[in-house]
Short mmCIF file of C-alpha atoms in Angstrom, two decimals:
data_model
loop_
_atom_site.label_atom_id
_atom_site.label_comp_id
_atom_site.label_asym_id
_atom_site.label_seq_id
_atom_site.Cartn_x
_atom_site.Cartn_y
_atom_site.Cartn_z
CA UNK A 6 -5.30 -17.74 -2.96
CA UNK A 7 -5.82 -15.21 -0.33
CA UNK A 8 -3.19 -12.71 -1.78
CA UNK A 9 -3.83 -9.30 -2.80
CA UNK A 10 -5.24 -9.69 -6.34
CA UNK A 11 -5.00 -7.03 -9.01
CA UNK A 12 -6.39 -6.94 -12.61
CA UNK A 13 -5.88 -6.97 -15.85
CA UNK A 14 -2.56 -7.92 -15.47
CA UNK A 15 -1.82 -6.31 -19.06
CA UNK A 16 -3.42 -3.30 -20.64
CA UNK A 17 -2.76 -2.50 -24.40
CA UNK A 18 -4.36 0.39 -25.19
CA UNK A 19 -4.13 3.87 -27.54
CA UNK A 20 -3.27 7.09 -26.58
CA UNK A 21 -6.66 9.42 -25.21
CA UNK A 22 -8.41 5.92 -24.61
CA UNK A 23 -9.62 5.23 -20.65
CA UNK A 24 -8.11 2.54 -18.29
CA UNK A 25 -9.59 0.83 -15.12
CA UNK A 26 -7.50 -1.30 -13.08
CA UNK A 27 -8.93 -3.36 -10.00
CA UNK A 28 -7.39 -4.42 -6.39
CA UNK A 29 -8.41 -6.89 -4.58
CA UNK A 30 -6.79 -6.53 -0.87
CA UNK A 31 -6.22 -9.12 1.37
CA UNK A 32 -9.23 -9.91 3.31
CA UNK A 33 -8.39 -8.43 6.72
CA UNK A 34 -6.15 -5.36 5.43
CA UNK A 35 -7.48 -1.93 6.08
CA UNK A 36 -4.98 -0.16 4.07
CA UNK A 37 -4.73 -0.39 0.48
CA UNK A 38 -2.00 1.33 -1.67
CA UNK A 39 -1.41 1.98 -5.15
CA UNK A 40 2.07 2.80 -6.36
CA UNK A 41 3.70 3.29 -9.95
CA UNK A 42 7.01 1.62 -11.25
CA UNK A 43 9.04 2.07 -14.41
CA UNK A 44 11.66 0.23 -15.21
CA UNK A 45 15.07 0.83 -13.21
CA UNK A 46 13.26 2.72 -10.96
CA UNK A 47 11.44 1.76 -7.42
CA UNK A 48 7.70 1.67 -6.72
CA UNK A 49 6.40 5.72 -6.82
CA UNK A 50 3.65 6.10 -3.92
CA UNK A 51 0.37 7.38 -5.60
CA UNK A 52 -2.14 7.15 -3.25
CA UNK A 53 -3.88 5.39 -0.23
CA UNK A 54 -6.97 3.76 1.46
CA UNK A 55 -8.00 3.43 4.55
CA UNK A 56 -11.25 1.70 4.67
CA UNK A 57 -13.01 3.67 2.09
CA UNK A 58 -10.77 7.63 3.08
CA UNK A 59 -8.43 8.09 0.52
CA UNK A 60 -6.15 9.89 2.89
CA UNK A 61 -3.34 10.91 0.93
CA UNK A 62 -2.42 11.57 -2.94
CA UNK A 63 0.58 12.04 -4.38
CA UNK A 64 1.27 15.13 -6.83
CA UNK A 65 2.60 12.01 -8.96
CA UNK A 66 -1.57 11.95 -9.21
CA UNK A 67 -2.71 14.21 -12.32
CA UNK A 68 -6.51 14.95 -12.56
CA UNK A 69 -6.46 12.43 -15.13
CA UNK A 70 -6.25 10.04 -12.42
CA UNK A 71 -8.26 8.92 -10.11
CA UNK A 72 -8.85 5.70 -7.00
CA UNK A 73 -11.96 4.68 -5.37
CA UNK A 74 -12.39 2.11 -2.79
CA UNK A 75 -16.30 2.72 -2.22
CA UNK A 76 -17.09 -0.27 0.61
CA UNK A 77 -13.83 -0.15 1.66
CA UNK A 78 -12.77 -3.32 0.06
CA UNK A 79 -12.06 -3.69 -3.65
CA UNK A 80 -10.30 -0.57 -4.92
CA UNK A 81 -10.09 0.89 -8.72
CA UNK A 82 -7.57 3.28 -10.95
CA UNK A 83 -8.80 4.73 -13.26
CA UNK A 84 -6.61 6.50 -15.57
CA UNK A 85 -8.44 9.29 -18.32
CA UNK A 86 -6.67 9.88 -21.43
CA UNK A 87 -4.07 7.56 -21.12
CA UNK A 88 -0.27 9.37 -22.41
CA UNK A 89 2.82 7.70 -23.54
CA UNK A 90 4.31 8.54 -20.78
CA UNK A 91 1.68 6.59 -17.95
CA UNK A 92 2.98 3.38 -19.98
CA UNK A 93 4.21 1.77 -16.41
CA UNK A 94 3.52 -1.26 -13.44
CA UNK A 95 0.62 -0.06 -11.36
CA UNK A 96 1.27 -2.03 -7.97
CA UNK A 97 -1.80 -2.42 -5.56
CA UNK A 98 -0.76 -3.53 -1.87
CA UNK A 99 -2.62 -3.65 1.27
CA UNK A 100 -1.23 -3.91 5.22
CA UNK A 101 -3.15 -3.87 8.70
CA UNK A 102 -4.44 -0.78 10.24
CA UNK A 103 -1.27 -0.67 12.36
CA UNK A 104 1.79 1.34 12.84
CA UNK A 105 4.85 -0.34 11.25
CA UNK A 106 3.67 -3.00 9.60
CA UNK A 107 4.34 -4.28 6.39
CA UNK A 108 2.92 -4.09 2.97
CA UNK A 109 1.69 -7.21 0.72
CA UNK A 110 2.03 -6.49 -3.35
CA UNK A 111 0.46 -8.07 -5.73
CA UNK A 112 1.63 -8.96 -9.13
CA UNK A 113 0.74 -5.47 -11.04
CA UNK A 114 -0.78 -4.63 -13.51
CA UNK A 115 1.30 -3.44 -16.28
CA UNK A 116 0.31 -0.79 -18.95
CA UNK A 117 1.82 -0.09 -22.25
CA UNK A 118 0.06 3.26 -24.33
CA UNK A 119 0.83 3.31 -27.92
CA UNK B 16 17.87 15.40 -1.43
CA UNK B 17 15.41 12.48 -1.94
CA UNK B 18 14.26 10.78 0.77
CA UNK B 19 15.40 7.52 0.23
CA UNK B 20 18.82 6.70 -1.68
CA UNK B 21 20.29 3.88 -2.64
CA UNK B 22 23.42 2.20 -4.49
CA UNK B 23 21.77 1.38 -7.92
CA UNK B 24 24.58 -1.06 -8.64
CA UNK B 25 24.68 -3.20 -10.08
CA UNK B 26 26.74 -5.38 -7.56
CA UNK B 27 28.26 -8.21 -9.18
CA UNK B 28 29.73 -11.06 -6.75
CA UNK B 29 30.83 -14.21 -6.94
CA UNK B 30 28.50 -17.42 -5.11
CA UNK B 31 29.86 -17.94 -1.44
CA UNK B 32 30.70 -14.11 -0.86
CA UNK B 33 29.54 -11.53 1.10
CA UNK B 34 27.74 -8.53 -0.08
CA UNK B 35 26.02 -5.52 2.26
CA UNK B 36 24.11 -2.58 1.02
CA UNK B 37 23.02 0.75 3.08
CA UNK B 38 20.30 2.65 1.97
CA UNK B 39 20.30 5.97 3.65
CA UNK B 40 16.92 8.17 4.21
CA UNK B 41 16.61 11.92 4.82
CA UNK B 42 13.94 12.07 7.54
CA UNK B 43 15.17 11.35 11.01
CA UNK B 44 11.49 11.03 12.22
CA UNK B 45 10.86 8.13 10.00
CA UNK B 46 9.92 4.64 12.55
CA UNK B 47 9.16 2.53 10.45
CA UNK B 48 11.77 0.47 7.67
CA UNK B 49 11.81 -2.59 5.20
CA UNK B 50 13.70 -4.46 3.14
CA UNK B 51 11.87 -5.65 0.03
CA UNK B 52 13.24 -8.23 -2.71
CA UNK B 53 11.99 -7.80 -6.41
CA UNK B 54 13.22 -10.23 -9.56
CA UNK B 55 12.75 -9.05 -12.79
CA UNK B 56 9.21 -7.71 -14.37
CA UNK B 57 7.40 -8.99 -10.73
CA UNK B 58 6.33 -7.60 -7.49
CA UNK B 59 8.34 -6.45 -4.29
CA UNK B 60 8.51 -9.07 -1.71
CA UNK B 61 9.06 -8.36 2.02
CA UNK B 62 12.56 -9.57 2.56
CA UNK B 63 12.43 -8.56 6.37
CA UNK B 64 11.47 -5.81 8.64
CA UNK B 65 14.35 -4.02 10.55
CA UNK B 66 13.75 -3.18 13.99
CA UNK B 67 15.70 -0.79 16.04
CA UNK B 68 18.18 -3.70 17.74
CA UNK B 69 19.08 -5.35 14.27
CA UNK B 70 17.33 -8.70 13.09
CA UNK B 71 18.92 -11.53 11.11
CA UNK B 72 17.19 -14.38 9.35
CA UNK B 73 19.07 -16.85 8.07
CA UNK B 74 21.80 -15.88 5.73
CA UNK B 75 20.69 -12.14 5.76
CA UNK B 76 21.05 -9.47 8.54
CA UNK B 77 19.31 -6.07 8.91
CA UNK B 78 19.98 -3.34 10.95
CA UNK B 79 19.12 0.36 11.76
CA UNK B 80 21.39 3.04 12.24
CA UNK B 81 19.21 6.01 13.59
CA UNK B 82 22.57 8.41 14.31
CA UNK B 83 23.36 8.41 10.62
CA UNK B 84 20.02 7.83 9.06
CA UNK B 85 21.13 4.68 7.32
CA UNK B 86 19.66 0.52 7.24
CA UNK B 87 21.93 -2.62 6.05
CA UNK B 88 21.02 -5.24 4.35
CA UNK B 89 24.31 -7.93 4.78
CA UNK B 90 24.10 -11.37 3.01
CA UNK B 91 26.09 -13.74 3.72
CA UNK B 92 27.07 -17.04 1.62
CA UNK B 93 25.23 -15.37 -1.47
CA UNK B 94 23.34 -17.66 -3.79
CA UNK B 95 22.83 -18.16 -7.54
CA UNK B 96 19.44 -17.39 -6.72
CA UNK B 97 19.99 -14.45 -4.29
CA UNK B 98 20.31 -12.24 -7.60
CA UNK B 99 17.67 -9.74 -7.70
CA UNK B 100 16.60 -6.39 -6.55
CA UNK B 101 16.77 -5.02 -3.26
CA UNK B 102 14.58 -2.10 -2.23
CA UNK B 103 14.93 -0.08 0.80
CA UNK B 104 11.48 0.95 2.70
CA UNK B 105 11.12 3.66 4.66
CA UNK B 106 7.33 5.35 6.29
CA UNK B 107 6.75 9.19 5.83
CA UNK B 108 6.64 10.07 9.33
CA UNK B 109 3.17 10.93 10.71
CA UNK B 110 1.40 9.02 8.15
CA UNK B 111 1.07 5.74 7.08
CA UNK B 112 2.76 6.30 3.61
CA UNK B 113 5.82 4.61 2.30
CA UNK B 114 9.02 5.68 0.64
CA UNK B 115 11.27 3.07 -1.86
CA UNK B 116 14.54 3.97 -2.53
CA UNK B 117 15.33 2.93 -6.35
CA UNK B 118 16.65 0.00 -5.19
CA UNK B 119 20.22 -1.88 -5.57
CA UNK B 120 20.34 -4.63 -8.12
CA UNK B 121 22.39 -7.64 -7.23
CA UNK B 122 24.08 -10.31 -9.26
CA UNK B 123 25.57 -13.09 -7.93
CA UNK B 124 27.98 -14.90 -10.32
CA UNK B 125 28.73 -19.07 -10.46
#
């Protein structure tokens, strides 16, 4: 499967603990993307990649958060003591390093903080 | 204003009709827009790109209204199976970031 590839899919976890999430982008995508969705609601941009320059953040992105993509491949979110309230589907997608094109999702990983 | 809007729905219609949604989007600089299918608990999926001259592929047809900021989404012949979400895509001008709108939730009825 050459998709983009995220993981854990599900994350159970307490309130204060620490979460990591992984993305694996497509191969040849320069451009990686994390978003946030709750339910009823669309995707919320959060940040993005290219290569290894995080080049934009979203205020959506508290100082409890926090994305690396050190070789410019694999990227990780890491969320510091988790709230109630981050309990949401963390999307990963990657594109091309070109103007209007497309982005590739894949399947989430979804967090739930008791 | 946000900066993408959408029809939340939910649009209820019965199989073999006809159902178009507009998502409208506040930046007139924006050059870049998408139309993204999503079924329940599961990721977007690029429905189809809309270009400048209107695109159609298959049953659906896309097009780009720059005067009055708006893109269409039309489906025709709607299937069981067409019932999902439909998000509306649009890039932050200047950078390579993208907007969804909240998208419109569809339900087509046997």
């Amino acid at each position: 499967d050459t998709g983009v590839s995220q993981n854990p899919r599900h994350k159970i976890t307490k309130r204060g603990q620490n979460v990591t999430f992984r993305c694996d982008p497509i191969s040849e995508h320069n451009r990686l993307y994390w978003y946030r969705q709750t339910l009823g609601q669309g995707p919320e941009f959060l940040t993005y990649f290219q290569n290894e320059a995080q080049l934009e953040k979203s205020r959506l992105l508290s100082d409890r958060f926090s994305a690396e993509r050190p070789k410019g491949s694999f990227s990780t979110l890491e969320i510091q003591r988790t709230e109630q309230g981050d309990s949401a589907m963390y999307l990963c997608a990657s594109s091309l390093g070109l103007a209007g094109v497309p982005l590739f999702f894949g399947e989430g990983s979804r967090l739930t903080v008791l | 204003r946000k900066e993408v809007e959408q029809d939340p729905g939910p649009f209820n219609v019965p199989e073999g009709a006809t159902v178009a949604f507009n998502c409208t989007y506040s930046n007139s600089a924006s050059q870049s827009f998408f139309w993204y299918r999503q079924d329940c608990r599961k990721e977007p999926k690029l429905l189809m790109s809309v270009y400048s001259s209107g695109n159609e592929d298959g049953r659906f047809t896309a097009q780009l209204n720059r005067a009055s900021q708006y893109i269409s989404l039309l489906i025709r012949d709607s299937k069981l199976s067409d019932s999902a979400t439909y998000l509306c895509v649009v890039n932050y001008p200047g950078t390579y970031k993208y907007i969804f709108g909240t998208g419109t939730r569809l339900k087509v009825l046997a």
